CSV table of C-alpha atoms in Angstrom, one decimal:
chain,number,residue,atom,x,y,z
A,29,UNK,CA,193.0,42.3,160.3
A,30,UNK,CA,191.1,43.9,157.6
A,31,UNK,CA,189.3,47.5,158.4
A,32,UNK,CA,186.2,47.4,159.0
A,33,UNK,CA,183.5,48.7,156.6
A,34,UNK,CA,180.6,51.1,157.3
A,35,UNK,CA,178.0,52.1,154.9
A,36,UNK,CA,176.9,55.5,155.9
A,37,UNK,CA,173.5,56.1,153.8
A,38,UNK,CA,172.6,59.8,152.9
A,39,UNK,CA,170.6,60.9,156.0
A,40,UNK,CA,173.7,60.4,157.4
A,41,UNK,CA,175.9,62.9,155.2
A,42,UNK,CA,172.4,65.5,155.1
A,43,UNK,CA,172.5,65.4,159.1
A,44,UNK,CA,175.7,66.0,159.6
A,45,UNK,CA,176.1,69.3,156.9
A,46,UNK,CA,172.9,70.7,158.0
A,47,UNK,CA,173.7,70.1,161.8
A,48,UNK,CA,170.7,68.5,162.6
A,49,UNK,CA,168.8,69.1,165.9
A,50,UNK,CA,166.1,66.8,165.6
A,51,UNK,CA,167.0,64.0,168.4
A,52,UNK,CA,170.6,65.3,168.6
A,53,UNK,CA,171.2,63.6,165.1
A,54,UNK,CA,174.2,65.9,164.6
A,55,UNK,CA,175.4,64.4,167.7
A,56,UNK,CA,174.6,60.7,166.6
A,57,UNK,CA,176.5,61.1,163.5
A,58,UNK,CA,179.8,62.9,165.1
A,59,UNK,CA,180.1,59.3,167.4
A,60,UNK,CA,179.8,57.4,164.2
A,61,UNK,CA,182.6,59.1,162.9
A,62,UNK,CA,184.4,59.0,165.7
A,63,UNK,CA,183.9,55.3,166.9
A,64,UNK,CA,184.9,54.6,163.0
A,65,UNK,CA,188.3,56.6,163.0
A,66,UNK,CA,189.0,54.8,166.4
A,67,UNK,CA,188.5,51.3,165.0
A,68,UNK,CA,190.3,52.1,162.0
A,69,UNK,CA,187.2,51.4,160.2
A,70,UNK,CA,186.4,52.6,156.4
A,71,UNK,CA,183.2,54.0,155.3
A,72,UNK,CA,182.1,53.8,152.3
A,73,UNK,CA,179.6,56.0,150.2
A,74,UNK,CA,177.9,55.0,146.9
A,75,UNK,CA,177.8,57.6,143.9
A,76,UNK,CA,174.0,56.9,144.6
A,77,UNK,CA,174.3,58.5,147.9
A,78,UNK,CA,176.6,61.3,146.7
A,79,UNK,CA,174.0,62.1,144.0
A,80,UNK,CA,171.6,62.1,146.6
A,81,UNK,CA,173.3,64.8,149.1
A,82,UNK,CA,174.0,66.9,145.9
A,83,UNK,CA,170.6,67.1,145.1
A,84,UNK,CA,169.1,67.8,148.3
A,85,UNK,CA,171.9,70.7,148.8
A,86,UNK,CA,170.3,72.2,145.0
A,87,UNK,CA,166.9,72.0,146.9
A,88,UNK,CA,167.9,73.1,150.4
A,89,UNK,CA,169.4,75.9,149.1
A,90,UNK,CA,166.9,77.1,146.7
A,91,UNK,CA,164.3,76.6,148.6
A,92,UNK,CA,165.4,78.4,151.7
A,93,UNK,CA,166.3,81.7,149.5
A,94,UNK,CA,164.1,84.4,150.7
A,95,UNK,CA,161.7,85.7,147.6
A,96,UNK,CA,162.8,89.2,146.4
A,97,UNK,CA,162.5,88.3,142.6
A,98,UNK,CA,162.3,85.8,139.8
A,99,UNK,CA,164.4,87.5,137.1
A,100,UNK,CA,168.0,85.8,135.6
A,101,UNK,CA,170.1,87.6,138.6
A,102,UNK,CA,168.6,86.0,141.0
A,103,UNK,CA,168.5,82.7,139.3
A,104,UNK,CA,172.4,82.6,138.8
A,105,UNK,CA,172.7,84.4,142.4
A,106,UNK,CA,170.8,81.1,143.4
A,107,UNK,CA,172.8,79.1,141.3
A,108,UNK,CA,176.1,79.8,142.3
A,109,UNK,CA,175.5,79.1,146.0
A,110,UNK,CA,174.8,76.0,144.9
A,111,UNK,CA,177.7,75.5,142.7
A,112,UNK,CA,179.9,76.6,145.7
A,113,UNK,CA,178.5,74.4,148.2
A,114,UNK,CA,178.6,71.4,146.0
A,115,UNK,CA,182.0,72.1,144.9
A,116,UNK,CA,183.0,72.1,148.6
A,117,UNK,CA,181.4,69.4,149.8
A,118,UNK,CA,183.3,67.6,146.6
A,119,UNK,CA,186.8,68.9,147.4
A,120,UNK,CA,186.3,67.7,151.0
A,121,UNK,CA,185.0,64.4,149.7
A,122,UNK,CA,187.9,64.0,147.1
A,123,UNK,CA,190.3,64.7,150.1
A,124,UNK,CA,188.7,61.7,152.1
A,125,UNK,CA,188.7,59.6,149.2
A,126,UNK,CA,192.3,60.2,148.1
A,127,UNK,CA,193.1,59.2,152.0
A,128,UNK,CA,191.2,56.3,151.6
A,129,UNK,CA,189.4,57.2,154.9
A,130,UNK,CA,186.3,57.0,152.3
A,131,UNK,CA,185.8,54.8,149.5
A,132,UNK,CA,183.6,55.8,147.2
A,133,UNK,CA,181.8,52.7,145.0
A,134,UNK,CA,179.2,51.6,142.9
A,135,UNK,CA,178.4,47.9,142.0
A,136,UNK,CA,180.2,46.3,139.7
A,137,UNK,CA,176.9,44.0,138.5
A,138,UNK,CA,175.9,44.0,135.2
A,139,UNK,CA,173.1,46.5,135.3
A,140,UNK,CA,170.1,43.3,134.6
A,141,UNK,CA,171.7,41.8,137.4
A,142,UNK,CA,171.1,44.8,139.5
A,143,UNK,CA,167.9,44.7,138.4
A,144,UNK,CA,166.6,41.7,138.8
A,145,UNK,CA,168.2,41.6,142.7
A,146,UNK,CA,166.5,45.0,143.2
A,147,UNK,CA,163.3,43.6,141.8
A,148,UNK,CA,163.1,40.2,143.7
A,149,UNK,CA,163.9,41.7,147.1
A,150,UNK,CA,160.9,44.6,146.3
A,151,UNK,CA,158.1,41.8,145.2
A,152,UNK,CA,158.9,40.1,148.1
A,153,UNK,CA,158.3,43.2,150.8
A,154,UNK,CA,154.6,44.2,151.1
A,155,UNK,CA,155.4,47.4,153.1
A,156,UNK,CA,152.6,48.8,155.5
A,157,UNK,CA,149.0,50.6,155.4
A,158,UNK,CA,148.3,53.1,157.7
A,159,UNK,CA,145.9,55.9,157.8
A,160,UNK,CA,146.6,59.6,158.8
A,161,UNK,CA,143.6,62.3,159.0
A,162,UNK,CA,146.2,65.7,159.0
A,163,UNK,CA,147.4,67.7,155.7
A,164,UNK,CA,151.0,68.5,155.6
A,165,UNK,CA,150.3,71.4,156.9
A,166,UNK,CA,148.5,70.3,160.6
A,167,UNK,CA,145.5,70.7,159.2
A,168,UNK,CA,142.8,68.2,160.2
A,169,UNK,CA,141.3,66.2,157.2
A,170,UNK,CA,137.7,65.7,156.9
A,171,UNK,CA,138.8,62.3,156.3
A,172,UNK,CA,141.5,60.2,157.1
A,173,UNK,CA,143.9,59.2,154.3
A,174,UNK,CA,145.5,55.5,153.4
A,175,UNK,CA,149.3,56.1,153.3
A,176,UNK,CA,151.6,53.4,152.3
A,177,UNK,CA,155.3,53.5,154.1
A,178,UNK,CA,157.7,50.7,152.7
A,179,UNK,CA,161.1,50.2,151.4
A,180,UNK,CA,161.5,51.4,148.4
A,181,UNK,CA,163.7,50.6,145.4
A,182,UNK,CA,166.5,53.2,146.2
A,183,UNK,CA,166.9,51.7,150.0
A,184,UNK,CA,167.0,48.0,148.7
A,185,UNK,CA,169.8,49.5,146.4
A,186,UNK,CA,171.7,51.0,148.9
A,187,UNK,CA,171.6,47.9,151.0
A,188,UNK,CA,172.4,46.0,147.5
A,189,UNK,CA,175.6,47.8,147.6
A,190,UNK,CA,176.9,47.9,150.8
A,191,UNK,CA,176.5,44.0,150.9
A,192,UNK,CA,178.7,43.9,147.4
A,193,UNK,CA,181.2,45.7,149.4
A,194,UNK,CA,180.7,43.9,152.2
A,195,UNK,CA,179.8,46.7,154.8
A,196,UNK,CA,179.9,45.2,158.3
A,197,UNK,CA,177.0,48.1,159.2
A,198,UNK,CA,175.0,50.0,157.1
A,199,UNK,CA,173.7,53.6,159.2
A,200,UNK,CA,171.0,55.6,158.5
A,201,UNK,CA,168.6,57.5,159.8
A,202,UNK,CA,165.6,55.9,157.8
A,203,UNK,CA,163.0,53.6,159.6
A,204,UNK,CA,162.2,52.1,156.0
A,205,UNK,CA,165.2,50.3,156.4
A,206,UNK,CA,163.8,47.9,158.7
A,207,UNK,CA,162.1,45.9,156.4
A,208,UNK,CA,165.1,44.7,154.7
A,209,UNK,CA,166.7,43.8,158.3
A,210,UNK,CA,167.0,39.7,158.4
A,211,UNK,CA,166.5,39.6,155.1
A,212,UNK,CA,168.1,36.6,153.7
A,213,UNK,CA,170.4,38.4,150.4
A,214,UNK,CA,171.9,41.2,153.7
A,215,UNK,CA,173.0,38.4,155.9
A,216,UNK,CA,175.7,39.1,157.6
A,217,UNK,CA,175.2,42.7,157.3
A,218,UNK,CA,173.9,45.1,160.4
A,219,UNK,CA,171.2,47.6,159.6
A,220,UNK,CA,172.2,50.5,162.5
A,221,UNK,CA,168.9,52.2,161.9
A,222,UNK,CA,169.2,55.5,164.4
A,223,UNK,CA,166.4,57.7,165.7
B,19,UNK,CA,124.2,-15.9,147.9
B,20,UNK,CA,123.6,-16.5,151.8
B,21,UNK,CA,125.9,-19.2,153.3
B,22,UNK,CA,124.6,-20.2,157.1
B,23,UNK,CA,127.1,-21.2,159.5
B,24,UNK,CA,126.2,-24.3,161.4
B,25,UNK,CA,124.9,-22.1,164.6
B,26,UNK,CA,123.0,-20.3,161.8
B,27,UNK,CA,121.5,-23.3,160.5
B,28,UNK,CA,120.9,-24.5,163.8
B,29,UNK,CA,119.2,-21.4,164.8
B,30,UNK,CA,117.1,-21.1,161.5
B,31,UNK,CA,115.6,-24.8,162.2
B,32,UNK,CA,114.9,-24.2,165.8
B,33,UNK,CA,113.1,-21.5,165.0
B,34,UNK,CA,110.9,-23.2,162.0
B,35,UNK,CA,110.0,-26.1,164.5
B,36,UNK,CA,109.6,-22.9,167.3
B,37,UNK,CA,111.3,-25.3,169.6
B,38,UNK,CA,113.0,-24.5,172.9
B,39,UNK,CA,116.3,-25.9,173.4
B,40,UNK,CA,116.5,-28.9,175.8
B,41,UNK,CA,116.1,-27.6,179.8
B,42,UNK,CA,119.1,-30.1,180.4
B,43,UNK,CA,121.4,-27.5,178.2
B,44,UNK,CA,123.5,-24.9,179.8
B,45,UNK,CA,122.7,-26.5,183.6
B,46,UNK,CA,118.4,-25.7,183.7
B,47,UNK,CA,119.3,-21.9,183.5
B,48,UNK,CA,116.4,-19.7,181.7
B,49,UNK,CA,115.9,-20.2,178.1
B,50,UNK,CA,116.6,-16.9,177.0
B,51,UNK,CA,119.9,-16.9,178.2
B,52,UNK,CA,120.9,-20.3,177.5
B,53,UNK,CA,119.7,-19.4,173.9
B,54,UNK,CA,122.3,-16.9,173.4
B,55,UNK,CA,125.2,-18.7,175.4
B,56,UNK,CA,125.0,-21.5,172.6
B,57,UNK,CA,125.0,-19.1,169.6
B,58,UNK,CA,128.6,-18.0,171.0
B,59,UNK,CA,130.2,-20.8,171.2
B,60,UNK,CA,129.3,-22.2,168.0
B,61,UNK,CA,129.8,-18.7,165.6
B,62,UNK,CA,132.1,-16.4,167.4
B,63,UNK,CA,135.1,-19.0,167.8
B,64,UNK,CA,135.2,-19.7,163.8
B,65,UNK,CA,135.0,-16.2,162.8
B,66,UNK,CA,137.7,-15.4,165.2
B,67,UNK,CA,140.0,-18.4,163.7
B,68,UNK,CA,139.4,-16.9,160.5
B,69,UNK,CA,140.1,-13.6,161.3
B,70,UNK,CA,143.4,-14.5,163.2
B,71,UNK,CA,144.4,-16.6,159.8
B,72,UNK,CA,143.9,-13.6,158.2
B,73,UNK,CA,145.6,-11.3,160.3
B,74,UNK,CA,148.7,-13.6,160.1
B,75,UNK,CA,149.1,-14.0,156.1
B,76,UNK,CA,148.5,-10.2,155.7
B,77,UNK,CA,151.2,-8.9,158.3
B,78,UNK,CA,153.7,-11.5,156.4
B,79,UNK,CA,156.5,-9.3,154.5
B,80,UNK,CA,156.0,-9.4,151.3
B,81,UNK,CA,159.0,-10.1,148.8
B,82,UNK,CA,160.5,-7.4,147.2
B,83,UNK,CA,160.3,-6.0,144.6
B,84,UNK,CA,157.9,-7.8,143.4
B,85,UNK,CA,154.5,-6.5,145.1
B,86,UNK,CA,151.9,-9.3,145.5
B,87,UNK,CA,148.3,-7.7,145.6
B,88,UNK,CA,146.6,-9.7,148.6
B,89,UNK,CA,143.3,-7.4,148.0
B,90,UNK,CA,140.1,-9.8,148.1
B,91,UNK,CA,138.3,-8.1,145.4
B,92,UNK,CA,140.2,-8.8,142.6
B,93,UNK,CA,139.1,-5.8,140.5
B,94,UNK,CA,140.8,-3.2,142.7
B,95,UNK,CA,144.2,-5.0,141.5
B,96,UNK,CA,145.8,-3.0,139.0
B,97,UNK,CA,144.1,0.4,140.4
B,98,UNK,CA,145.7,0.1,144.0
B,99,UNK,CA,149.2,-0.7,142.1
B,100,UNK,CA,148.9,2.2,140.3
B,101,UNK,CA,148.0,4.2,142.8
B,102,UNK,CA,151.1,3.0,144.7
B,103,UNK,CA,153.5,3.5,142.0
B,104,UNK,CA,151.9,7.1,141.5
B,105,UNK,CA,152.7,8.0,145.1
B,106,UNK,CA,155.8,6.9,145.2
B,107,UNK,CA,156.6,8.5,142.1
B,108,UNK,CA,155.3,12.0,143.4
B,109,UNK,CA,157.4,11.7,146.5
B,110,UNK,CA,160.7,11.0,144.6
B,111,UNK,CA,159.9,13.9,142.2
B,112,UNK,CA,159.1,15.9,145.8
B,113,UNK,CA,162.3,14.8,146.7
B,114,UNK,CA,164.4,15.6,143.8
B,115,UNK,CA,162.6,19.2,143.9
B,116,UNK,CA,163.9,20.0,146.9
B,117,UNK,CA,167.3,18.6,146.7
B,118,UNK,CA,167.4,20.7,143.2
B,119,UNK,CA,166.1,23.8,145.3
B,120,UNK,CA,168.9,23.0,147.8
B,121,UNK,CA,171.5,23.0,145.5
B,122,UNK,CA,170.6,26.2,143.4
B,123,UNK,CA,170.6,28.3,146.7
B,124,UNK,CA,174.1,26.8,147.2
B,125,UNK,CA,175.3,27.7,143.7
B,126,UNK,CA,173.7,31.0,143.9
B,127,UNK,CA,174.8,32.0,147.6
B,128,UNK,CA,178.4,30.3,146.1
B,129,UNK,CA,178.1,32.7,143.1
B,130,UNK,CA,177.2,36.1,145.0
B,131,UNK,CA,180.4,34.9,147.8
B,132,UNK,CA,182.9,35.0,144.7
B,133,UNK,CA,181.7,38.3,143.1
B,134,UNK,CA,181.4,39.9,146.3
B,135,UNK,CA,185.2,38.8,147.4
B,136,UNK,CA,186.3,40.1,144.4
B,137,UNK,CA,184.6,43.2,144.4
B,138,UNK,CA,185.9,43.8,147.9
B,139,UNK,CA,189.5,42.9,147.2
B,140,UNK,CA,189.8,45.5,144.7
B,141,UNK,CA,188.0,48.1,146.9
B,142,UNK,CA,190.7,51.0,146.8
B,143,UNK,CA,191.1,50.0,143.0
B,144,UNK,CA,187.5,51.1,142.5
B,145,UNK,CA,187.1,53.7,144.7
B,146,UNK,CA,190.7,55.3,142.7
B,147,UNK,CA,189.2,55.1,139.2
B,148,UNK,CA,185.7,56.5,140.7
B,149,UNK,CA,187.4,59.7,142.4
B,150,UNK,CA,189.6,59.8,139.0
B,151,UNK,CA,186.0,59.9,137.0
B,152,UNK,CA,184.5,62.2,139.5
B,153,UNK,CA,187.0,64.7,139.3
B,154,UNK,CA,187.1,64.5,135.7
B,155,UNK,CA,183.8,65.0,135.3
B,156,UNK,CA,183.2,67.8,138.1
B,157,UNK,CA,186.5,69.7,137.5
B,158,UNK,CA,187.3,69.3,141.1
B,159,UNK,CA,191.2,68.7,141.9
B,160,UNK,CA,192.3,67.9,145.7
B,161,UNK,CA,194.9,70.6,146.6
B,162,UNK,CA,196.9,68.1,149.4
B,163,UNK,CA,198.2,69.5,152.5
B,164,UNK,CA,195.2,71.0,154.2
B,165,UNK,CA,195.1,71.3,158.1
B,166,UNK,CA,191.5,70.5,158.9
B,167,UNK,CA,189.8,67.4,159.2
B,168,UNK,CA,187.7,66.7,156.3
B,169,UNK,CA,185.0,65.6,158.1
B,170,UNK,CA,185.1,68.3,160.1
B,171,UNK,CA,185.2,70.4,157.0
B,172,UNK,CA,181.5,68.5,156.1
B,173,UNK,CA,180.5,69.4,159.9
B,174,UNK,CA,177.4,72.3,159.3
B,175,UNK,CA,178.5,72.8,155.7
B,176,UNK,CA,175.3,74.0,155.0
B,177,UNK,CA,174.5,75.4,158.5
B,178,UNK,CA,173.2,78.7,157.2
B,179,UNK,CA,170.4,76.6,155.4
B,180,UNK,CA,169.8,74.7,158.6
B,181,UNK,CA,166.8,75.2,161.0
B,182,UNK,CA,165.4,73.4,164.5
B,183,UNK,CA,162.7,71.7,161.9
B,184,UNK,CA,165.3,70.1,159.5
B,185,UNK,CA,164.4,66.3,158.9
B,186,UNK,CA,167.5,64.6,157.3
B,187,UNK,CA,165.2,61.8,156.3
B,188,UNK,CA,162.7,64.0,155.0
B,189,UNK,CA,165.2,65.7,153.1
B,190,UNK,CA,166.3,62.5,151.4
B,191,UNK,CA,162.9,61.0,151.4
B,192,UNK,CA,162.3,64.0,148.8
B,193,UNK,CA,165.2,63.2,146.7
B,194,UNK,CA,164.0,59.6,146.5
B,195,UNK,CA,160.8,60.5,145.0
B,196,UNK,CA,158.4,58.8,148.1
């Protein structure tokens, strides 16, 4: 029987390097990993999400460097955290890969194919209006603000892929995935959308 | 022009000559009644003969394909056919629309089934020339042989960056540009 194939998109990854706390993610995503080596299961990760945890490790990491200065030291002091963190998380990636615990794809689609699937399934998703009266920072607004929460072009991408690499399951952490749950082009394919 | 019926004609002279019908008629009963009793049976009968006639030459089938217009006014003749023919001619193009719809969701959903069974029989294939690019491109080589688990290695990689308000989804929401 063929392994099984799990899509693990980048909230995944990001929870599980930064330990998250927030409704024992950290926890969630250690199960995952440990239900999928017991079924002899494969997960798969797209260079989209690998591009995605390397970026958010160059912002989490430059952002959460206490502020002594702005000069060129404390640029490359800055700079080479990053370039050691990413490095590592590559080395450990490589060595999953090269076990083929991991497989790590992109689509094979001519890129205005691509498009045009990424472009049909987002005209055909309207999204949601809510409003919200707080600033980012608790503040209360004088008044409320429209905010628009939908899938966006990345997540139908994401889903795009898995389904051309026909992932049994696609995890993540994002509720914006529920739109594109029993949608007819991801048939067949789970959205595992976590809390 | 007006055509009477016979009771019509009857009644139209009675009523010039304003002349009761005979007491003997309808067994003495009052006039009024016995008035209306005869109109019945002399005009209702024959306009229910005719209707019945007509009834019985319209439900006979009619021989096809040739369509035999059995409208009374002969002027409606080549509208109604028309009509007809368009209707019909809608519903086979309705037809053939959907059918045509039918089959281009098959070919597609065929199409998308072929690449994607290719794509994931050569799975390792891809994923081998991918880590082959990525390491070329990052300068990262896999030194074999290590003890831990990778993804235990991944496990609070970046824990020193890591606080009780971390949002993964934020995070990546940030990335993603929403």
């Amino acid at each position: 029987m063929e392994a099984k194939r799990v899509y693990l998109d980048s909230s995944i990854w990001i929870s599980h390097i930064l330990q998250e706390k927030r409704n024992n993610r950290a926890q969630t995503v250690q199960q995952l990993f440990h239900q999928i080596e017991e079924d002899e299961g494969v997960i798969l990760i797209s260079h989209l999400v690998l591009l995605e945890v390397l970026e958010v490790i160059r912002k989490r990491i430059t952002e959460n460097e206490p502020y002594t200065d702005l000069g060129d030291d404390k640029k490359k002091e800055i700079t080479d955290k990053v370039q050691e963190k990413t490095n590592l998380f590559l080395k450990v990636l490589s060595r999953l890969i090269r076990e083929h615990r991991v497989a790590l794809i992109d689509s094979q689609k001519p890129v205005d194919q691509w498009f045009k699937a990424t472009y049909s399934i987002f005209v055909s998703s309207s999204g949601d209006i809510s409003a919200h009266n707080y600033y980012p920072d608790g503040r209360r607004r004088a008044l409320p603000k429209y905010q628009y929460r939908g899938v966006g072009h990345y997540d139908i991408q994401h889903a795009l892929t898995a389904q051309e690499f026909s992932a049994g399951d696609l995890h993540t952490f994002d509720q914006g995935f529920v739109e594109l749950e029993g949608h007819q082009e991801f048939e067949g394919m789970n959205f595992l959308i976590h809390r | 022009m007006v055509v009477l019926q016979p009771g019509k004609k009857w009644d139209a002279q009675d009523q010039r000559e304003r002349r009761a019908p005979p007491s003997d008629i309808e067994s003495g009963r009052p006039s009024g009644e016995t008035w209306g009793k005869r109109e019945m049976s002399v005009r209702y009968p024959l306009n229910e003969i005719v209707a019945e006639r007509t009834r019985e030459w319209l439900s006979t089938p009619e021989p096809m394909p040739w369509h035999i217009n059995r409208s009374i006014e002969n002027a409606t003749l080549p509208v109604s056919m028309l009509s007809r023919e368009i209707d019909e001619l809608r519903q086979i193009v309705q037809e053939l629309k959907e059918s045509n719809s039918a089959l281009q969701s098959r070919v597609s959903a065929l199409e998308r089934g072929l690449t994607r069974e290719v794509t994931a029989n050569s799975l390792w294939e891809i994923s081998d020339n991918n880590l082959l690019a990525l390491e070329d491109v990052s300068g990262i080589t896999t030194p074999p042989g290590r003890e831990q688990d990778p993804l235990d290695a991944l496990k609070g990689l970046l824990i020193e960056y890591s606080d009780e308000t971390v949002d993964s989804v934020e995070l990546v929401r940030s990335v993603r540009g929403k």
